[in-house]
Tab-separated table of C-alpha atoms in Angstrom:
chain	number	residue	atom	x	y	z
A	1	MET	CA	-210.151	49.382	124.868
A	2	VAL	CA	-210.492	45.612	123.853
A	3	LYS	CA	-207.797	43.299	122.805
A	4	HIS	CA	-208.258	39.827	121.400
A	5	THR	CA	-206.627	37.189	119.830
A	6	ILE	CA	-207.942	34.189	117.731
A	7	GLY	CA	-206.108	31.253	117.246
A	8	MET	CA	-206.893	27.003	117.890
A	9	GLY	CA	-210.828	27.763	117.671
A	10	LEU	CA	-210.679	29.671	120.898
A	11	ILE	CA	-211.034	33.252	121.455
A	12	ARG	CA	-209.388	35.491	124.056
A	13	VAL	CA	-210.814	38.562	125.131
A	14	LYS	CA	-208.978	41.148	127.487
A	15	VAL	CA	-210.513	44.414	128.496
A	16	TYR	CA	-208.124	47.102	129.853
A	17	GLY	CA	-207.611	50.651	130.358
A	18	GLU	CA	-211.119	52.374	130.682
A	19	VAL	CA	-212.971	50.156	132.525
A	20	GLU	CA	-212.808	47.047	135.685
A	21	ALA	CA	-212.963	43.536	134.038
A	22	VAL	CA	-213.294	40.226	135.589
A	23	TYR	CA	-211.741	37.530	134.411
A	24	HIS	CA	-211.903	33.338	135.023
A	25	CYS	CA	-208.338	32.526	134.714
A	26	MET	CA	-207.246	28.720	134.284
A	27	SER	CA	-203.884	26.847	134.160
A	28	ARG	CA	-202.799	23.255	133.698
A	29	VAL	CA	-199.207	21.434	134.677
A	30	VAL	CA	-197.513	20.218	131.809
A	31	SER	CA	-199.035	16.653	130.525
A	32	GLY	CA	-201.642	17.043	133.542
A	33	GLU	CA	-199.108	15.826	136.043
A	34	ARG	CA	-200.637	15.890	139.460
A	35	TRP	CA	-197.123	17.513	140.913
A	36	LEU	CA	-198.797	20.097	143.393
A	37	GLN	CA	-198.876	18.671	146.582
A	38	ASN	CA	-200.063	20.475	149.337
A	39	SER	CA	-196.530	22.100	150.226
A	40	ALA	CA	-196.392	23.295	146.828
A	41	LYS	CA	-200.073	24.813	146.919
A	42	GLU	CA	-199.101	26.436	149.936
A	43	VAL	CA	-196.636	28.153	148.561
A	44	LEU	CA	-198.713	28.791	145.130
A	45	ARG	CA	-201.420	30.276	147.378
A	46	ARG	CA	-198.770	32.741	149.318
A	47	GLN	CA	-197.382	33.880	145.807
A	48	MET	CA	-201.005	34.645	144.436
A	49	TRP	CA	-201.497	36.955	147.000
A	50	ARG	CA	-198.242	38.431	146.714
A	51	VAL	CA	-198.357	38.933	143.122
A	52	SER	CA	-202.149	40.284	143.221
A	53	ASP	CA	-200.949	42.853	145.684
A	54	PHE	CA	-198.052	43.766	143.544
A	55	CYS	CA	-199.850	43.807	140.302
A	56	GLY	CA	-202.809	45.941	141.893
A	57	VAL	CA	-205.241	42.972	140.733
A	58	GLU	CA	-207.848	41.481	142.707
A	59	VAL	CA	-208.558	38.007	143.332
A	60	LEU	CA	-211.921	37.152	144.265
A	61	THR	CA	-211.665	33.317	144.769
A	62	TYR	CA	-209.382	30.851	143.500
A	63	CYS	CA	-208.856	26.827	143.627
A	64	ILE	CA	-205.478	25.197	143.630
A	65	MET	CA	-205.574	21.330	142.479
A	66	SER	CA	-202.924	18.867	141.980
A	67	ASN	CA	-202.367	19.504	138.471
A	68	HIS	CA	-204.238	22.721	137.782
A	69	ILE	CA	-205.351	26.056	138.831
A	70	HIS	CA	-208.424	28.816	138.649
A	71	LEU	CA	-208.437	32.155	139.619
A	72	LEU	CA	-211.292	34.221	139.570
A	73	ILE	CA	-209.472	38.090	139.003
A	74	ARG	CA	-211.125	41.728	138.981
A	75	VAL	CA	-208.508	44.052	137.206
A	76	PRO	CA	-209.420	47.609	138.012
A	77	ALA	CA	-209.191	50.716	135.467
A	78	LYS	CA	-206.154	52.013	135.049
A	79	GLN	CA	-205.138	53.484	138.343
A	80	GLU	CA	-202.034	56.577	139.011
A	81	VAL	CA	-199.803	54.320	141.486
A	82	SER	CA	-198.005	57.045	143.537
A	83	ASP	CA	-194.223	56.094	144.190
A	84	GLU	CA	-195.180	55.660	147.612
A	85	GLU	CA	-197.272	52.941	146.613
A	86	LEU	CA	-194.695	51.512	144.217
A	87	LEU	CA	-192.568	51.118	147.019
A	88	ARG	CA	-194.658	49.528	149.290
A	89	ARG	CA	-195.525	46.912	146.356
A	90	VAL	CA	-192.262	46.107	145.542
A	91	LEU	CA	-191.545	45.644	149.071
A	92	VAL	CA	-194.415	43.019	149.483
A	93	LEU	CA	-193.182	41.525	146.176
A	94	TYR	CA	-189.308	41.030	146.447
A	95	GLY	CA	-189.203	41.231	150.512
A	96	ASP	CA	-188.262	43.403	153.348
A	97	ASP	CA	-184.209	44.393	151.999
A	98	GLN	CA	-184.968	48.283	153.509
A	99	GLY	CA	-181.652	49.052	151.964
A	100	SER	CA	-182.712	48.376	148.536
A	101	ILE	CA	-185.819	50.312	149.081
A	102	GLU	CA	-184.035	52.792	150.777
A	103	VAL	CA	-181.725	53.229	147.714
A	104	LEU	CA	-185.081	53.049	145.380
A	105	ALA	CA	-186.678	55.584	147.141
A	106	ARG	CA	-183.817	58.205	147.007
A	107	MET	CA	-183.637	57.101	143.156
A	108	LEU	CA	-187.475	58.004	142.569
A	109	GLN	CA	-187.011	61.338	144.240
A	110	GLU	CA	-183.876	62.480	141.863
A	111	ASP	CA	-186.056	61.552	139.199
A	112	GLY	CA	-183.369	61.038	136.745
A	113	GLU	CA	-183.526	58.694	133.716
A	114	ASP	CA	-182.790	55.567	135.795
A	115	ALA	CA	-185.498	56.341	137.940
A	116	GLN	CA	-188.178	57.045	135.206
A	117	ALA	CA	-187.128	53.946	133.212
A	118	TRP	CA	-187.632	51.707	136.420
A	119	ARG	CA	-190.913	53.259	137.195
A	120	LYS	CA	-192.000	52.330	133.577
A	121	LEU	CA	-190.883	48.927	134.182
A	122	MET	CA	-192.526	48.049	137.206
A	123	LEU	CA	-195.966	49.968	136.522
A	124	SER	CA	-195.991	47.784	132.989
A	125	ARG	CA	-196.230	45.082	135.339
A	126	MET	CA	-199.390	46.205	137.189
A	127	GLY	CA	-203.138	46.481	136.155
A	128	ASP	CA	-202.841	43.386	133.571
A	129	VAL	CA	-204.383	39.856	133.767
A	130	SER	CA	-202.141	38.417	131.223
A	131	MET	CA	-198.817	39.851	133.239
A	132	TYR	CA	-200.350	38.822	136.376
A	133	MET	CA	-200.655	35.348	135.425
A	134	LYS	CA	-197.602	35.551	133.930
A	135	MET	CA	-195.532	36.771	137.000
A	136	LEU	CA	-197.215	33.996	139.389
A	137	LYS	CA	-196.316	31.463	136.933
A	138	GLN	CA	-193.027	32.545	136.564
A	139	ARG	CA	-192.449	32.832	139.937
A	140	PHE	CA	-193.568	29.759	141.096
A	141	SER	CA	-191.920	27.598	138.322
A	142	ILE	CA	-188.525	28.976	139.680
A	143	TRP	CA	-189.369	28.050	143.168
A	144	TYR	CA	-190.491	24.690	142.180
A	145	ASN	CA	-187.501	23.367	139.943
A	146	ARG	CA	-185.378	24.901	142.552
A	147	SER	CA	-187.037	22.677	145.317
A	148	HIS	CA	-187.509	19.595	143.203
A	149	GLN	CA	-184.233	19.769	141.455
A	150	ARG	CA	-185.679	19.768	137.969
A	151	LEU	CA	-185.593	21.706	134.736
A	152	GLY	CA	-187.990	22.516	132.403
A	153	THR	CA	-191.531	23.730	131.806
A	154	LEU	CA	-194.058	23.349	134.582
A	155	TRP	CA	-196.939	25.000	133.066
A	156	ALA	CA	-198.702	23.611	129.766
A	157	ASP	CA	-199.329	26.409	127.086
A	158	ARG	CA	-200.772	29.829	127.580
A	159	PHE	CA	-203.631	30.173	130.329
A	160	LYS	CA	-206.883	30.049	129.108
A	161	SER	CA	-209.511	33.067	130.556
A	162	VAL	CA	-213.270	33.685	129.982
A	163	LEU	CA	-214.110	37.457	130.356
A	164	VAL	CA	-216.954	37.468	132.957
A	165	GLU	CA	-219.559	40.384	133.272
A	166	ASP	CA	-219.000	42.459	136.345
A	167	MET	CA	-222.441	41.850	137.895
A	168	ASN	CA	-223.477	39.940	140.996
A	169	PHE	CA	-225.179	36.785	139.463
A	170	ALA	CA	-222.738	36.060	136.672
A	171	VAL	CA	-219.495	36.524	139.247
A	172	GLU	CA	-221.221	34.381	141.817
A	173	ILE	CA	-222.137	31.789	139.529
A	174	VAL	CA	-218.699	31.734	138.503
A	175	ALA	CA	-216.603	31.980	141.758
A	176	ALA	CA	-219.071	28.728	143.034
A	177	TYR	CA	-218.134	26.758	140.226
A	178	ILE	CA	-214.487	27.545	141.181
A	179	ASP	CA	-214.630	26.831	144.711
A	180	LEU	CA	-216.519	23.281	143.859
A	181	ASN	CA	-213.386	22.375	141.966
A	182	ALA	CA	-212.472	19.903	144.904
A	183	VAL	CA	-216.027	18.692	144.975
A	184	ARG	CA	-216.198	17.819	141.329
A	185	GLY	CA	-212.945	16.005	141.650
A	186	GLY	CA	-214.097	13.721	144.589
A	187	LEU	CA	-212.167	15.056	147.358
A	188	CYS	CA	-214.987	16.495	149.778
A	189	ARG	CA	-218.610	17.182	149.976
A	190	ASP	CA	-218.107	20.758	151.361
A	191	PRO	CA	-215.601	23.182	149.402
A	192	GLY	CA	-214.881	24.704	152.989
A	193	SER	CA	-213.196	21.314	154.265
A	194	TYR	CA	-210.575	21.642	151.187
A	195	ARG	CA	-208.142	24.587	152.033
A	196	PHE	CA	-206.630	25.547	148.712
A	197	CYS	CA	-209.636	27.507	147.825
A	198	GLY	CA	-211.043	30.757	148.514
A	199	TYR	CA	-214.134	29.741	150.600
A	200	ALA	CA	-212.457	27.627	152.400
A	201	GLU	CA	-209.483	30.264	153.206
A	202	ALA	CA	-212.333	33.046	153.785
A	203	MET	CA	-214.218	30.137	156.396
A	204	ALA	CA	-211.025	30.254	158.672
A	205	GLY	CA	-211.321	33.684	158.593
A	206	SER	CA	-208.647	35.528	155.917
A	207	HIS	CA	-209.297	39.153	155.583
A	208	PHE	CA	-208.096	38.607	151.591
A	209	SER	CA	-210.767	35.850	150.946
A	210	ARG	CA	-213.562	37.522	152.523
A	211	ARG	CA	-213.124	40.595	151.072
A	212	GLY	CA	-212.821	38.866	147.651
A	213	ILE	CA	-216.279	37.229	148.394
A	214	SER	CA	-217.924	40.179	149.843
A	215	SER	CA	-216.982	42.471	146.950
A	216	PHE	CA	-218.918	40.368	144.356
A	217	THR	CA	-222.259	39.849	146.861
A	218	HIS	CA	-221.868	43.532	147.680
A	219	ILE	CA	-222.911	42.751	151.234
A	220	ASP	CA	-220.654	44.626	153.554
A	221	GLU	CA	-221.615	42.181	156.691
A	222	TRP	CA	-219.597	39.009	156.381
A	223	GLN	CA	-222.255	36.876	157.847
A	224	ARG	CA	-224.770	37.483	155.603
A	225	ALA	CA	-222.386	37.651	152.729
A	226	MET	CA	-221.659	33.874	153.246
A	227	ASN	CA	-225.049	33.084	153.723
A	228	GLY	CA	-225.883	34.319	150.606
A	229	TYR	CA	-222.862	32.448	148.745
A	230	ARG	CA	-223.547	29.382	150.308
A	231	MET	CA	-226.818	29.444	148.581
A	232	ALA	CA	-224.860	29.796	144.857
A	233	LEU	CA	-222.740	26.756	146.266
A	234	PHE	CA	-225.068	24.619	147.465
A	235	GLY	CA	-228.531	25.038	146.237
A	236	LYS	CA	-231.674	25.801	148.656
A	237	GLY	CA	-232.104	22.536	150.692
A	238	ALA	CA	-229.300	20.767	149.738
A	239	MET	CA	-226.401	21.609	152.366
A	240	PRO	CA	-223.262	19.120	152.638
A	241	LYS	CA	-224.563	17.434	155.986
A	242	ALA	CA	-225.238	13.678	157.280
A	243	GLY	CA	-228.739	12.823	156.060
A	244	GLY	CA	-228.885	15.870	153.191
A	245	GLN	CA	-230.515	16.013	150.148
A	246	PRO	CA	-228.480	13.564	147.637
A	247	TYR	CA	-226.793	15.419	144.779
A	248	LEU	CA	-227.280	13.600	141.405
A	249	ASP	CA	-223.820	12.451	139.811
A	250	ARG	CA	-222.925	13.110	136.790
A	251	ILE	CA	-223.628	10.085	134.526
A	252	LYS	CA	-227.646	10.954	135.902
A	253	VAL	CA	-226.967	14.667	135.201
A	254	LYS	CA	-225.638	14.417	131.328
A	255	HIS	CA	-228.686	11.621	130.915
A	256	ILE	CA	-230.827	14.182	131.979
A	257	LEU	CA	-229.515	16.832	129.905
A	258	ALA	CA	-229.342	14.331	126.512
A	259	SER	CA	-232.840	13.796	126.982
A	260	GLY	CA	-233.660	17.597	126.612
A	261	GLY	CA	-234.444	17.910	130.635
A	262	LYS	CA	-232.831	20.322	132.765
A	263	VAL	CA	-231.316	20.400	136.361
A	264	SER	CA	-230.764	22.376	139.318
A	265	LEU	CA	-227.656	24.936	139.275
A	266	ALA	CA	-226.215	23.324	142.459
A	267	GLU	CA	-226.342	20.216	140.102
A	268	LEU	CA	-224.768	21.568	137.314
A	269	LEU	CA	-222.047	23.087	139.299
A	270	ARG	CA	-220.831	19.579	140.603
A	271	CYS	CA	-220.068	18.802	136.957
A	272	ARG	CA	-217.508	19.856	134.610
A	273	VAL	CA	-219.616	22.883	132.894
A	274	ARG	CA	-217.507	23.633	129.630
A	275	TYR	CA	-219.183	27.219	129.257
A	276	PHE	CA	-216.960	28.371	132.108
A	277	THR	CA	-213.573	27.462	130.648
A	278	GLU	CA	-214.634	27.734	126.835
A	279	GLY	CA	-217.010	30.047	126.445
A	280	ALA	CA	-214.634	32.921	125.719
A	281	ILE	CA	-217.042	35.419	127.516
A	282	LEU	CA	-219.864	35.149	129.947
A	283	GLY	CA	-222.749	37.412	130.849
A	284	SER	CA	-225.949	39.110	129.824
A	285	ALA	CA	-227.108	39.198	126.356
A	286	ASP	CA	-226.244	43.076	126.102
A	287	PHE	CA	-222.831	42.589	127.336
A	288	VAL	CA	-221.928	39.804	124.871
A	289	GLN	CA	-223.403	41.464	122.281
A	290	GLU	CA	-221.444	44.882	123.228
A	291	HIS	CA	-218.188	42.542	122.928
A	292	PHE	CA	-219.169	40.425	120.001
A	293	GLU	CA	-219.710	44.274	117.986
A	294	ARG	CA	-215.782	44.583	118.780
A	295	LEU	CA	-215.245	41.038	117.339
A	296	ARG	CA	-217.382	40.721	114.829
A	297	HIS	CA	-214.648	41.128	111.759
A	298	GLN	CA	-212.544	38.388	113.215
A	299	LEU	CA	-215.687	35.873	113.729
A	300	GLY	CA	-216.408	35.589	109.912
A	301	PRO	CA	-219.370	36.725	107.833
A	302	ASN	CA	-222.055	34.021	108.733
A	303	ARG	CA	-221.912	34.843	112.470
A	304	LYS	CA	-224.713	37.854	112.694
A	305	SER	CA	-225.234	37.803	116.351
A	306	GLY	CA	-223.136	37.301	119.574
A	307	PRO	CA	-224.849	35.863	122.629
A	308	ARG	CA	-225.226	31.924	122.991
A	309	GLN	CA	-227.842	30.555	125.646
A	310	MET	CA	-226.413	28.802	128.022
A	311	LYS	CA	-228.637	25.030	128.306
A	312	GLY	CA	-229.122	22.520	130.975
A	313	ALA	CA	-230.434	24.895	133.610
A	314	ASP	CA	-231.773	28.464	134.558
A	315	TRP	CA	-229.106	30.246	134.426
A	316	GLY	CA	-230.751	33.405	134.783
A	317	GLY	CA	-230.526	34.864	131.595
A	318	LEU	CA	-226.996	34.052	131.352
A	319	THR	CA	-225.126	33.630	127.947
A	320	VAL	CA	-221.725	33.484	126.367
A	321	LEU	CA	-219.805	34.213	123.276
A	322	ARG	CA	-218.487	30.452	122.196
A	323	ASP	CA	-220.563	27.825	120.432
A	324	LEU	CA	-220.079	24.864	122.135
A	325	GLN	CA	-219.827	22.082	119.386
A	326	LYS	CA	-219.306	19.093	122.175
A	327	GLU	CA	-221.209	18.453	125.252
A	328	VAL	CA	-222.232	21.329	127.914
A	329	ILE	CA	-220.415	19.169	130.572
A	330	SER	CA	-217.479	16.650	130.562
């Protein structure tokens, strides 16, 4: 089943129920304020993992910056959740109050009206990208406002998302784009030295981050999976070390693209590429066309086909749904 909304020139596409789906989700702090200092980033990082466990979604990688966040999330097909698993997830999210867990366990075992209502409420918060983002942002906002003695909205508007085809190359490229956020922001040359991203956490030994990266490389042995992913991050022969091949800066990249040329993926991923945030759907032509058919009646009579080629580099056949009226990079 596909659910979508259209407004302000943007399309939000959500797949749920029958199949797995991958989303690149983004959310900004209100007015772009740089309020997320390292202590807040650490709290948000921990909450990200807890809420993902509770909701039953998989964080493939992420990056937390001082005024925005990027998450690459895989939402599984609808699954049955046993009462035992339900209680485990509640314990992960709300803490180790064993007294409350024991009370809930007895209530579920009796299976009365209260148990059925509570079970339905908890299950409604699982297996859904919108609910995951809502819970994460709400829980962090409560912590942040209490910790900083402030009131009001922390996050700007709703989160943005792009539906990504769950195939190796598409997910890997989007993951690399996310992990390179701190590089684009001028904070480091190697994302492994920026602690608040999935790649750095994986390099530090995190089981959760390593599992996320391995899942889209489809390589079980960690070192081989990481070697392949580093190629997506840095490109062939362009490693982040002293004396290594320098990358083109954004101005030079824009000049090359404006003259009709192309650059390497490694160069382009170090720029802010609007396909990853405004493309609506990203994947093969067949994948984008499939979803376009479902959206056709919403896109107007003049739109005859779905896939739009991605410009500026050899994207390996990847396409997007949404036409970009502005420059590809900004």
